[in-house]
Amino acid sequence: MSQHVNRRVVISGCSGGGKSTLLEVLAERGFATMAEPGRRVVRDEMAQGGTALPWVDMAAFAIRALALAQADHAAAAVAPDWVFFDRGIVDAAVALAASADAAVLAPLVAARPYHPVMFLAPPWPEIYVRDAERPKDFATAVAEHERLARAYPTLGYRVVTLPRASPEQRADFVLATLAARR
């Protein structure tokens, strides 16, 4: 693989759309993956009784998620092969822009920190599950998806919608799409 190719690939989209499961399959196939920053923030905040939770203080949550996403991005800089991110800098910046300062988005992602092709998990009500870390309803998840679906192309990314298929088929689709773009 050429040295100049950005090998950091973001998988974003609707909460509960199967992103984490897809990343598990990619990890099983030997690829490096980065867990969703927002889930890690929620787990940490819930464990310590904190308030940087999206349903309590969205701005504080987004700032913490953004810091984690930036650290993940930096950690992947030396990876020799594809690294797949369950959400990332753009997602955290979109959340921050929606909750606090809309001007924050462009400077944070101006350099297009990820591969120019990104994958978007569509709303998929048949697999959507609410849990303690994701108490939002499906309509809220769809609204979040719509914000991301507008933001990524505006920032210069080619958005490829993931098929509603098994995690293994989705992994095949992602890898084939990236191979075709080399």
mmCIF file of C-alpha atoms in Angstrom:
data_model
loop_
_atom_site.group_PDB
_atom_site.id
_atom_site.type_symbol
_atom_site.label_atom_id
_atom_site.label_comp_id
_atom_site.label_asym_id
_atom_site.label_seq_id
_atom_site.Cartn_x
_atom_site.Cartn_y
_atom_site.Cartn_z
ATOM 1 C CA MET A 1 0.000 0.000 0.000
ATOM 2 C CA SER A 2 1.323 3.417 -0.925
ATOM 3 C CA GLN A 3 2.755 5.586 1.861
ATOM 4 C CA HIS A 4 0.664 8.640 0.940
ATOM 5 C CA VAL A 5 -2.686 6.884 1.277
ATOM 6 C CA ASN A 6 -4.614 7.892 4.374
ATOM 7 C CA ARG A 7 -5.451 4.503 5.887
ATOM 8 C CA ARG A 8 -7.727 5.832 8.637
ATOM 9 C CA VAL A 9 -11.309 5.000 7.667
ATOM 10 C CA VAL A 10 -14.291 6.276 9.591
ATOM 11 C CA ILE A 11 -17.538 4.373 9.894
ATOM 12 C CA SER A 12 -20.300 6.644 11.085
ATOM 13 C CA GLY A 13 -24.039 7.027 10.879
ATOM 14 C CA CYS A 14 -27.088 6.127 12.837
ATOM 15 C CA SER A 15 -26.740 5.027 16.430
ATOM 16 C CA GLY A 16 -27.692 1.390 16.621
ATOM 17 C CA GLY A 17 -26.960 0.926 12.911
ATOM 18 C CA GLY A 18 -24.457 -1.908 13.373
ATOM 19 C CA LYS A 19 -21.194 0.054 13.281
ATOM 20 C CA SER A 20 -19.623 -1.565 16.338
ATOM 21 C CA THR A 21 -20.555 -5.052 15.163
ATOM 22 C CA LEU A 22 -18.995 -4.337 11.773
ATOM 23 C CA LEU A 23 -15.792 -3.188 13.481
ATOM 24 C CA GLU A 24 -15.725 -6.397 15.520
ATOM 25 C CA VAL A 25 -15.731 -8.388 12.263
ATOM 26 C CA LEU A 26 -12.971 -6.205 10.802
ATOM 27 C CA ALA A 27 -10.917 -6.730 13.983
ATOM 28 C CA GLU A 28 -11.440 -10.494 13.718
ATOM 29 C CA ARG A 29 -9.997 -10.216 10.204
ATOM 30 C CA GLY A 30 -6.841 -8.648 11.607
ATOM 31 C CA PHE A 31 -7.495 -4.951 11.078
ATOM 32 C CA ALA A 32 -6.898 -2.327 13.751
ATOM 33 C CA THR A 33 -10.067 -0.680 15.037
ATOM 34 C CA MET A 34 -10.862 2.219 17.332
ATOM 35 C CA ALA A 35 -13.890 1.945 19.611
ATOM 36 C CA GLU A 36 -16.508 4.679 19.560
ATOM 37 C CA PRO A 37 -15.299 7.639 21.647
ATOM 38 C CA GLY A 38 -18.825 8.561 22.746
ATOM 39 C CA ARG A 39 -19.519 5.120 24.227
ATOM 40 C CA ARG A 40 -16.240 5.277 26.131
ATOM 41 C CA VAL A 41 -17.133 8.707 27.519
ATOM 42 C CA VAL A 42 -20.590 7.489 28.555
ATOM 43 C CA ARG A 43 -19.162 4.401 30.312
ATOM 44 C CA ASP A 44 -16.593 6.499 32.159
ATOM 45 C CA GLU A 45 -19.100 9.183 33.165
ATOM 46 C CA MET A 46 -21.637 6.610 34.338
ATOM 47 C CA ALA A 47 -18.997 4.753 36.361
ATOM 48 C CA GLN A 48 -17.943 7.900 38.189
ATOM 49 C CA GLY A 49 -21.350 9.588 38.425
ATOM 50 C CA GLY A 50 -20.320 12.329 36.000
ATOM 51 C CA THR A 51 -22.545 14.602 33.957
ATOM 52 C CA ALA A 52 -20.740 14.706 30.585
ATOM 53 C CA LEU A 53 -23.503 12.556 29.139
ATOM 54 C CA PRO A 54 -25.309 13.408 25.906
ATOM 55 C CA TRP A 55 -28.688 13.473 27.652
ATOM 56 C CA VAL A 56 -27.374 15.687 30.499
ATOM 57 C CA ASP A 57 -24.685 17.994 29.074
ATOM 58 C CA MET A 58 -24.188 17.482 25.338
ATOM 59 C CA ALA A 59 -21.448 20.110 25.019
ATOM 60 C CA ALA A 60 -19.330 18.570 27.807
ATOM 61 C CA PHE A 61 -19.912 15.107 26.327
ATOM 62 C CA ALA A 62 -18.912 16.254 22.825
ATOM 63 C CA ILE A 63 -15.754 17.967 24.108
ATOM 64 C CA ARG A 64 -14.659 14.752 25.869
ATOM 65 C CA ALA A 65 -15.542 12.624 22.832
ATOM 66 C CA LEU A 66 -13.609 15.003 20.586
ATOM 67 C CA ALA A 67 -10.488 14.730 22.765
ATOM 68 C CA LEU A 68 -10.678 10.920 22.631
ATOM 69 C CA ALA A 69 -11.258 10.937 18.869
ATOM 70 C CA GLN A 70 -8.245 13.178 18.327
ATOM 71 C CA ALA A 71 -6.074 10.911 20.503
ATOM 72 C CA ASP A 72 -7.300 7.837 18.602
ATOM 73 C CA HIS A 73 -6.522 9.531 15.297
ATOM 74 C CA ALA A 74 -2.994 10.384 16.421
ATOM 75 C CA ALA A 75 -2.421 6.850 17.729
ATOM 76 C CA ALA A 76 -3.321 5.406 14.320
ATOM 77 C CA ALA A 77 -0.857 7.590 12.402
ATOM 78 C CA VAL A 78 1.822 4.897 12.190
ATOM 79 C CA ALA A 79 -0.442 1.951 11.384
ATOM 80 C CA PRO A 80 0.805 0.014 8.344
ATOM 81 C CA ASP A 81 -2.674 -1.008 7.141
ATOM 82 C CA TRP A 82 -6.284 0.138 7.320
ATOM 83 C CA VAL A 83 -7.499 1.372 10.706
ATOM 84 C CA PHE A 84 -11.265 1.534 11.128
ATOM 85 C CA PHE A 85 -12.870 4.055 13.461
ATOM 86 C CA ASP A 86 -16.292 3.673 15.055
ATOM 87 C CA ARG A 87 -17.112 7.361 14.672
ATOM 88 C CA GLY A 88 -14.393 9.943 15.110
ATOM 89 C CA ILE A 89 -13.405 13.600 15.016
ATOM 90 C CA VAL A 90 -16.119 14.654 12.580
ATOM 91 C CA ASP A 91 -18.860 12.982 14.621
ATOM 92 C CA ALA A 92 -17.719 14.643 17.848
ATOM 93 C CA ALA A 93 -17.388 18.014 16.096
ATOM 94 C CA VAL A 94 -20.899 17.660 14.621
ATOM 95 C CA ALA A 95 -22.264 16.913 18.116
ATOM 96 C CA LEU A 96 -20.411 19.899 19.539
ATOM 97 C CA ALA A 97 -21.612 22.173 16.747
ATOM 98 C CA ALA A 98 -25.201 21.030 17.330
ATOM 99 C CA SER A 99 -24.966 21.717 21.059
ATOM 100 C CA ALA A 100 -22.704 24.727 21.412
ATOM 101 C CA ASP A 101 -20.744 26.451 18.701
ATOM 102 C CA ALA A 102 -21.554 25.789 15.054
ATOM 103 C CA ALA A 103 -18.273 27.443 13.995
ATOM 104 C CA VAL A 104 -16.261 24.627 15.600
ATOM 105 C CA LEU A 105 -16.772 22.077 12.828
ATOM 106 C CA ALA A 106 -14.734 23.364 9.887
ATOM 107 C CA PRO A 107 -11.411 24.094 11.617
ATOM 108 C CA LEU A 108 -11.418 20.744 13.414
ATOM 109 C CA VAL A 109 -11.783 18.743 10.246
ATOM 110 C CA ALA A 110 -10.323 21.054 7.596
ATOM 111 C CA ALA A 111 -7.409 18.729 6.891
ATOM 112 C CA ARG A 112 -9.769 15.800 6.225
ATOM 113 C CA PRO A 113 -8.257 13.555 8.878
ATOM 114 C CA TYR A 114 -9.689 10.338 7.440
ATOM 115 C CA HIS A 115 -9.610 8.498 4.145
ATOM 116 C CA PRO A 116 -11.704 10.436 1.578
ATOM 117 C CA VAL A 117 -14.213 7.568 1.449
ATOM 118 C CA MET A 118 -16.247 7.117 4.609
ATOM 119 C CA PHE A 119 -18.983 4.620 5.364
ATOM 120 C CA LEU A 120 -22.367 5.605 6.750
ATOM 121 C CA ALA A 121 -24.599 3.148 8.595
ATOM 122 C CA PRO A 122 -28.212 3.934 7.691
ATOM 123 C CA PRO A 123 -31.094 3.970 10.162
ATOM 124 C CA TRP A 124 -32.121 0.350 10.629
ATOM 125 C CA PRO A 125 -35.062 0.002 13.006
ATOM 126 C CA GLU A 126 -34.951 -3.818 12.946
ATOM 127 C CA ILE A 127 -31.572 -3.872 14.731
ATOM 128 C CA TYR A 128 -31.850 -0.681 16.818
ATOM 129 C CA VAL A 129 -31.588 -1.376 20.539
ATOM 130 C CA ARG A 130 -31.762 1.096 23.410
ATOM 131 C CA ASP A 131 -29.590 0.426 26.433
ATOM 132 C CA ALA A 132 -28.188 2.247 29.477
ATOM 133 C CA GLU A 133 -25.467 3.828 27.337
ATOM 134 C CA ARG A 134 -27.855 4.689 24.496
ATOM 135 C CA PRO A 135 -31.211 5.686 25.999
ATOM 136 C CA LYS A 136 -32.270 7.853 23.038
ATOM 137 C CA ASP A 137 -35.224 6.799 20.955
ATOM 138 C CA PHE A 138 -34.961 5.808 17.302
ATOM 139 C CA ALA A 139 -36.220 9.188 16.049
ATOM 140 C CA THR A 140 -33.365 10.934 17.877
ATOM 141 C CA ALA A 141 -30.880 8.483 16.357
ATOM 142 C CA VAL A 142 -32.283 9.210 12.888
ATOM 143 C CA ALA A 143 -31.912 12.969 13.444
ATOM 144 C CA GLU A 144 -28.288 12.415 14.463
ATOM 145 C CA HIS A 145 -27.752 10.329 11.310
ATOM 146 C CA GLU A 146 -29.193 13.124 9.155
ATOM 147 C CA ARG A 147 -26.787 15.690 10.672
ATOM 148 C CA LEU A 148 -23.844 13.404 9.914
ATOM 149 C CA ALA A 149 -25.103 12.592 6.413
ATOM 150 C CA ARG A 150 -25.120 16.341 5.673
ATOM 151 C CA ALA A 151 -21.783 17.119 7.353
ATOM 152 C CA TYR A 152 -19.485 14.537 5.777
ATOM 153 C CA PRO A 153 -20.047 15.489 2.109
ATOM 154 C CA THR A 154 -19.855 19.182 3.022
ATOM 155 C CA LEU A 155 -16.378 18.458 4.397
ATOM 156 C CA GLY A 156 -15.259 16.762 1.200
ATOM 157 C CA TYR A 157 -15.823 13.102 2.011
ATOM 158 C CA ARG A 158 -17.330 10.626 -0.407
ATOM 159 C CA VAL A 159 -20.133 9.008 1.590
ATOM 160 C CA VAL A 160 -20.802 5.335 0.925
ATOM 161 C CA THR A 161 -23.908 3.947 2.598
ATOM 162 C CA LEU A 162 -23.447 0.554 4.167
ATOM 163 C CA PRO A 163 -25.870 -2.093 2.930
ATOM 164 C CA ARG A 164 -28.385 -3.592 5.307
ATOM 165 C CA ALA A 165 -26.632 -6.930 5.379
ATOM 166 C CA SER A 166 -24.851 -9.252 7.784
ATOM 167 C CA PRO A 167 -21.755 -7.876 9.525
ATOM 168 C CA GLU A 168 -19.592 -10.217 7.439
ATOM 169 C CA GLN A 169 -21.172 -8.993 4.198
ATOM 170 C CA ARG A 170 -20.720 -5.406 5.338
ATOM 171 C CA ALA A 171 -17.037 -6.063 6.054
ATOM 172 C CA ASP A 172 -16.615 -7.570 2.578
ATOM 173 C CA PHE A 173 -18.347 -4.502 1.109
ATOM 174 C CA VAL A 174 -16.094 -2.062 2.984
ATOM 175 C CA LEU A 175 -12.895 -3.858 1.989
ATOM 176 C CA ALA A 176 -13.979 -4.213 -1.646
ATOM 177 C CA THR A 177 -14.923 -0.534 -1.821
ATOM 178 C CA LEU A 178 -11.545 0.514 -0.415
ATOM 179 C CA ALA A 179 -9.666 -1.862 -2.750
ATOM 180 C CA ALA A 180 -11.480 -0.347 -5.738
ATOM 181 C CA ARG A 181 -10.449 3.176 -4.636
ATOM 182 C CA ARG A 182 -6.678 2.520 -4.460
#
